[in-house]
Tab-separated table of C-alpha atoms in Angstrom:
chain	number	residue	atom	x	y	z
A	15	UNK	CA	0.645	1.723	26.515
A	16	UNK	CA	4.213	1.909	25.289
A	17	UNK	CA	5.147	5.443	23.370
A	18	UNK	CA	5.947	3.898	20.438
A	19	UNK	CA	2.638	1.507	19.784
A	20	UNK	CA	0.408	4.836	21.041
A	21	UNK	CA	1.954	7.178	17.959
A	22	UNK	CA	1.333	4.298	15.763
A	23	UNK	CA	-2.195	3.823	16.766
A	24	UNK	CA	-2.576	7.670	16.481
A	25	UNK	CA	-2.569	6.709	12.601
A	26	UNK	CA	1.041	8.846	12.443
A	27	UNK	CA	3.139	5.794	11.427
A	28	UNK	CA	4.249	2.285	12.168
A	29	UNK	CA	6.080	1.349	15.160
A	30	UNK	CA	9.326	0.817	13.899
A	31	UNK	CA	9.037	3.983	12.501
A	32	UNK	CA	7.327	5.833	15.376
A	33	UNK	CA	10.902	4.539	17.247
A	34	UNK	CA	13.050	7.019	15.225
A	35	UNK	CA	11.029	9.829	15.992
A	36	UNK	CA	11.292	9.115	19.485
A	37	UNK	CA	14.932	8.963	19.209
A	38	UNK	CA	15.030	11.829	17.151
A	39	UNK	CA	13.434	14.308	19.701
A	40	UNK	CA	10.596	14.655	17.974
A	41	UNK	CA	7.597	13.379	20.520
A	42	UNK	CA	6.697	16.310	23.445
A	43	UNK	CA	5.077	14.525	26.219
A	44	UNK	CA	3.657	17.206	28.960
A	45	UNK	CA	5.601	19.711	27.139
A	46	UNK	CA	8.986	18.266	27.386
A	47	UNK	CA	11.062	16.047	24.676
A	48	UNK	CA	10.877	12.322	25.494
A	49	UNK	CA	13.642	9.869	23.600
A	50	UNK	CA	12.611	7.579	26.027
A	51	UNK	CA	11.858	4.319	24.051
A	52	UNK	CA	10.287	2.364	26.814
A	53	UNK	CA	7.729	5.110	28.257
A	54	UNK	CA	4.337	3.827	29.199
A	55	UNK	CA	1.897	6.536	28.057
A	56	UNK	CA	-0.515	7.438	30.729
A	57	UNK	CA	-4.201	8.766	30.289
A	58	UNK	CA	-3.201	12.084	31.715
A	59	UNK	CA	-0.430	12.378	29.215
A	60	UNK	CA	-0.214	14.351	26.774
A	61	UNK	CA	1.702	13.354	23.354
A	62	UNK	CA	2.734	15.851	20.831
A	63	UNK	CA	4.377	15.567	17.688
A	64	UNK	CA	4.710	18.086	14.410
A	65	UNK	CA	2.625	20.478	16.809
A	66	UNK	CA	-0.228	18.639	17.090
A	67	UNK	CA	-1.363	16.905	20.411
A	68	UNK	CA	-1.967	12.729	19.780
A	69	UNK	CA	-5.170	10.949	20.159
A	70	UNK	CA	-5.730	7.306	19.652
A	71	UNK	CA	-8.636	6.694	17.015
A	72	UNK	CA	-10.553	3.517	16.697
A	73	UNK	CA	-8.995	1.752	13.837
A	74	UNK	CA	-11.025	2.218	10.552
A	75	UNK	CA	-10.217	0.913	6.875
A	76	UNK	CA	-12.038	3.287	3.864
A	77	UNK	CA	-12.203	1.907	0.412
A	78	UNK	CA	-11.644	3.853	-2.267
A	79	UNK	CA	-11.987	2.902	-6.190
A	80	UNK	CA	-8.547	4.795	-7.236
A	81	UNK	CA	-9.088	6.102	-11.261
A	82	UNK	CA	-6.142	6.092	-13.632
A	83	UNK	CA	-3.924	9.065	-13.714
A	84	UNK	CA	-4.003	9.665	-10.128
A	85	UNK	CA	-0.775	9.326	-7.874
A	86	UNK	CA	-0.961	7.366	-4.281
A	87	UNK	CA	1.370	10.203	-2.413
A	88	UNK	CA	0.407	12.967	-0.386
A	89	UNK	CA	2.054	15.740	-2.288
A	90	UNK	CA	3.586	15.875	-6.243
A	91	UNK	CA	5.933	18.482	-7.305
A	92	UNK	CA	4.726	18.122	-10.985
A	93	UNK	CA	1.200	19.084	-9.492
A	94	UNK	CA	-0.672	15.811	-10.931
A	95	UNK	CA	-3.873	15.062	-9.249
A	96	UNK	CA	-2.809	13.017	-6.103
A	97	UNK	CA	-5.767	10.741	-4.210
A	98	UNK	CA	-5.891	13.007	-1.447
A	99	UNK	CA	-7.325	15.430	-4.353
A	100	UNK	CA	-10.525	13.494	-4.767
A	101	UNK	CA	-11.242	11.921	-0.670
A	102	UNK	CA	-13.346	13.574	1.647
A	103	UNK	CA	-11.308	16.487	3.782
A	104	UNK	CA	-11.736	14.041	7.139
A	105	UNK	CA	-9.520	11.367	5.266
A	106	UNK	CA	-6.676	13.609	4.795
A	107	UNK	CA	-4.423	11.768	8.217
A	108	UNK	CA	-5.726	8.440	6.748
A	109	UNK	CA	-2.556	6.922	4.920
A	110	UNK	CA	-2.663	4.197	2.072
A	111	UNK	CA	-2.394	0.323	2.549
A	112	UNK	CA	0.101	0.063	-0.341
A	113	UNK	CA	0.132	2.036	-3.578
A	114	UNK	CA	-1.405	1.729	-7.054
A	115	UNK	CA	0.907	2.967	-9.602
A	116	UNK	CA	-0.359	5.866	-11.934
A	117	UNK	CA	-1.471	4.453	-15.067
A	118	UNK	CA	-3.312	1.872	-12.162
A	119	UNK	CA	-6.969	1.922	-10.810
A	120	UNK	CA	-9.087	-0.297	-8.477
A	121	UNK	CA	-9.323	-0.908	-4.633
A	122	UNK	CA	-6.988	1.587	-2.506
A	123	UNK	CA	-7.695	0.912	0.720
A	124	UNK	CA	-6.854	3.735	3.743
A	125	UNK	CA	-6.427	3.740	7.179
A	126	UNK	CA	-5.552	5.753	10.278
A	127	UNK	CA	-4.043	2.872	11.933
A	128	UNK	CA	-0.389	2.370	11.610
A	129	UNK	CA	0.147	-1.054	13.013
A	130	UNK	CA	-3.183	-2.555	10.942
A	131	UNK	CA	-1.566	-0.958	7.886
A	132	UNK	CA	1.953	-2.325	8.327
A	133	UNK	CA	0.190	-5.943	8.967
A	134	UNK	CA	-1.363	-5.828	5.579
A	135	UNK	CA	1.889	-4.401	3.643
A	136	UNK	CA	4.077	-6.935	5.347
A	137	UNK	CA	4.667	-9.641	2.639
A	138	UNK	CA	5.108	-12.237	5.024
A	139	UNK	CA	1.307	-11.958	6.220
A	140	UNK	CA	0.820	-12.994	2.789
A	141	UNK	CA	-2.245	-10.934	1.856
A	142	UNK	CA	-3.820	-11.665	-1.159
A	143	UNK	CA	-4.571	-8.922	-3.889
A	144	UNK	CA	-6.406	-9.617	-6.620
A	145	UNK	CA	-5.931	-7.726	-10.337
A	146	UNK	CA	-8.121	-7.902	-13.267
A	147	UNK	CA	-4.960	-7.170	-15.868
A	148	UNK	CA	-5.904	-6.327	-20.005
A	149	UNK	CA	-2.761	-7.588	-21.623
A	150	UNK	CA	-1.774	-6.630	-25.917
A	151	UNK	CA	-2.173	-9.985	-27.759
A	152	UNK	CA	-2.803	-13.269	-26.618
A	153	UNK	CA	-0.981	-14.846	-24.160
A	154	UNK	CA	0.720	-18.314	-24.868
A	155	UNK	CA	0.005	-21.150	-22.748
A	156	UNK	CA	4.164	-21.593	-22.383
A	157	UNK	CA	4.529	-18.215	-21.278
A	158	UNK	CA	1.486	-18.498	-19.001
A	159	UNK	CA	3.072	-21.444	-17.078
A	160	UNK	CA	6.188	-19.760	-16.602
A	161	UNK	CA	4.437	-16.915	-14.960
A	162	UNK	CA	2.949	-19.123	-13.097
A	163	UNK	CA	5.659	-21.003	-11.887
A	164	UNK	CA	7.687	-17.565	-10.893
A	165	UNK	CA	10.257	-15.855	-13.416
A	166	UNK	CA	13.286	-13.719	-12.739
A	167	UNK	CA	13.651	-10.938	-14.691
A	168	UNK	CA	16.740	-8.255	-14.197
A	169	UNK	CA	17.711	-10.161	-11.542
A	170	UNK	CA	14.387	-9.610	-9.117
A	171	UNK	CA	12.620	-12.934	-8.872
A	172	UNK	CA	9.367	-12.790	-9.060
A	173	UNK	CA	6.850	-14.880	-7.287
A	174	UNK	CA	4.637	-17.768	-8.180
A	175	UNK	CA	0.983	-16.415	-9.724
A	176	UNK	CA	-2.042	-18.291	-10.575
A	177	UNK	CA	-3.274	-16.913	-13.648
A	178	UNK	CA	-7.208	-16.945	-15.040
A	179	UNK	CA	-7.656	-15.929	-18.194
A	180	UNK	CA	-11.161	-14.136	-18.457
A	181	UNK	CA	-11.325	-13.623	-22.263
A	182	UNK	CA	-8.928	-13.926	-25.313
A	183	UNK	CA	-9.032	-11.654	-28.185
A	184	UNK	CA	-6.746	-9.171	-29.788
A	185	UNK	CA	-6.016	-7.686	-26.027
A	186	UNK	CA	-6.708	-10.536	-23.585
A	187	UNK	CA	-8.288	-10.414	-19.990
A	188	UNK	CA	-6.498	-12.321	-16.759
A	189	UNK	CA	-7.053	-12.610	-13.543
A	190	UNK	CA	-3.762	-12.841	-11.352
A	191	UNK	CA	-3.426	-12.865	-7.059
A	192	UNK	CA	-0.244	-11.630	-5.576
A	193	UNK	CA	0.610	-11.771	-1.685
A	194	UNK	CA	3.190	-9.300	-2.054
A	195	UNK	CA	3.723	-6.677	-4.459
A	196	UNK	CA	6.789	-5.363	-6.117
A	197	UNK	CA	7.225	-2.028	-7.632
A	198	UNK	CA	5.372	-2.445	-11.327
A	199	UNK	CA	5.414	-6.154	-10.633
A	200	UNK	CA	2.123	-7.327	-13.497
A	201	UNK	CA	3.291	-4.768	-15.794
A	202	UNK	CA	7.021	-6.203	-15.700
A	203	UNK	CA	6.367	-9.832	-16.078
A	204	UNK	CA	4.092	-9.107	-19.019
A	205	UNK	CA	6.104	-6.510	-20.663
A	206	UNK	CA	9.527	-8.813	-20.333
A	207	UNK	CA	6.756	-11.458	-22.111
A	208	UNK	CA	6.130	-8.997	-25.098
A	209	UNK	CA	2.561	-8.734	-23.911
A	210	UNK	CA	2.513	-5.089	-22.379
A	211	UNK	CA	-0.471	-4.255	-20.004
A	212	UNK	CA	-2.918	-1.833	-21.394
A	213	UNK	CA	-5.131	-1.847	-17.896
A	214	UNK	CA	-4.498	-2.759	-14.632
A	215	UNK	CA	-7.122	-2.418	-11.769
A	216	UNK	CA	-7.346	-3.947	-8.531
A	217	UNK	CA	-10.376	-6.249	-7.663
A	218	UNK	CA	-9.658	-7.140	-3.522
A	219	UNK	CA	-7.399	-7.098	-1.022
A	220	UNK	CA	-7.418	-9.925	1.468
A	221	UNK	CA	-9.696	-12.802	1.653
């Protein structure tokens, strides 16, 4: 198996990025430094990076409901509660399939698989998330058809959504599906729309 797909399937990263710590020196195979992109990892070898020795897991997805006021990031200088704070101890190598901002809750799904996790964060594999979003006032049907059709705002153009709208009342309940997700995308669209988003939480990922 080539070096680079055998550190990603140790869970460490993708392959792309498992390349640049090849060519940084930073993989030990048998003890000595490889930068050798093409190597063909052996059963008898023995792969080490950040002092630890590599094994390939079978791939695994874990679903965790994320709450609110909870960052997706292994560490937080401000020393806010961080997910790793609330999984198990044997999900602490497991790394996030995207991110849910803080103020956001729902589906977070994890995996110690690099490659399966790039595959779903790769926009063009257009996988579907779904978001249950609780909006301030109701939303009007011209706005909602703009959304829909994909607005720029700032500049970044956002996407085409189709929008559901679960219940109207002085804050309003959608439904919206995204196959890719920019940073703060739902909040953006409906803030630039004067309808700020007082909930956010994520419903599915994939079909």
């Amino acid at each position: 198996m080539r070096l680079n797909k055998y550190i990603a399937r140790a869970g460490i990263c993708s392959r792309r990025a498992a390349d640049e710590l090849i060519k940084e020196g930073l993989i030990i195979i048998n003890g000595q430094v490889s930068t050798d992109l093409s190597y063909q990892v052996s059963e008898t070898d023995k792969v080490e990076y950040n002092q630890k020795i590599l094994t390939i897991k079978k791939a695994s997805l874990y679903a965790f409901h994320k709450p609110k006021n909870c960052l997706t990031t292994k560490f937080d200088p401000e020393g806010r509660t961080i997910i790793y704070d609330l999984l198990p101890k044997e999900l602490e190598n497991y790394s996030p399939i995207g991110r849910l901002d803080y103020n956001s809750e729902g589906l977070l799904l994890l995996t110690n698989d690099g490659e399966l996790k790039r595959y779903y964060e790769l926009p063009k594999n257009k996988i579907l998330r779904t978001y249950k979003v609780r909006i301030f006032g109701k939303l009007l049907d011209s706005d909602k058809k703009q959304i829909e059709a994909g607005v720029t705002i700032d500049g970044i153009k956002y996407q085409k959504q189709k929008l559901k709208i679960t219940q109207i009342a002085t804050n309003s309940w959608l439904e919206t599906s995204l196959s890719e997700g920019k940073n703060r995308e739902i909040r953006n669209i409906f803030s630039y729309f004067d309808h700020p988003v007082s909930r956010l939480i994520r419903i599915s990922f994939g079909k």
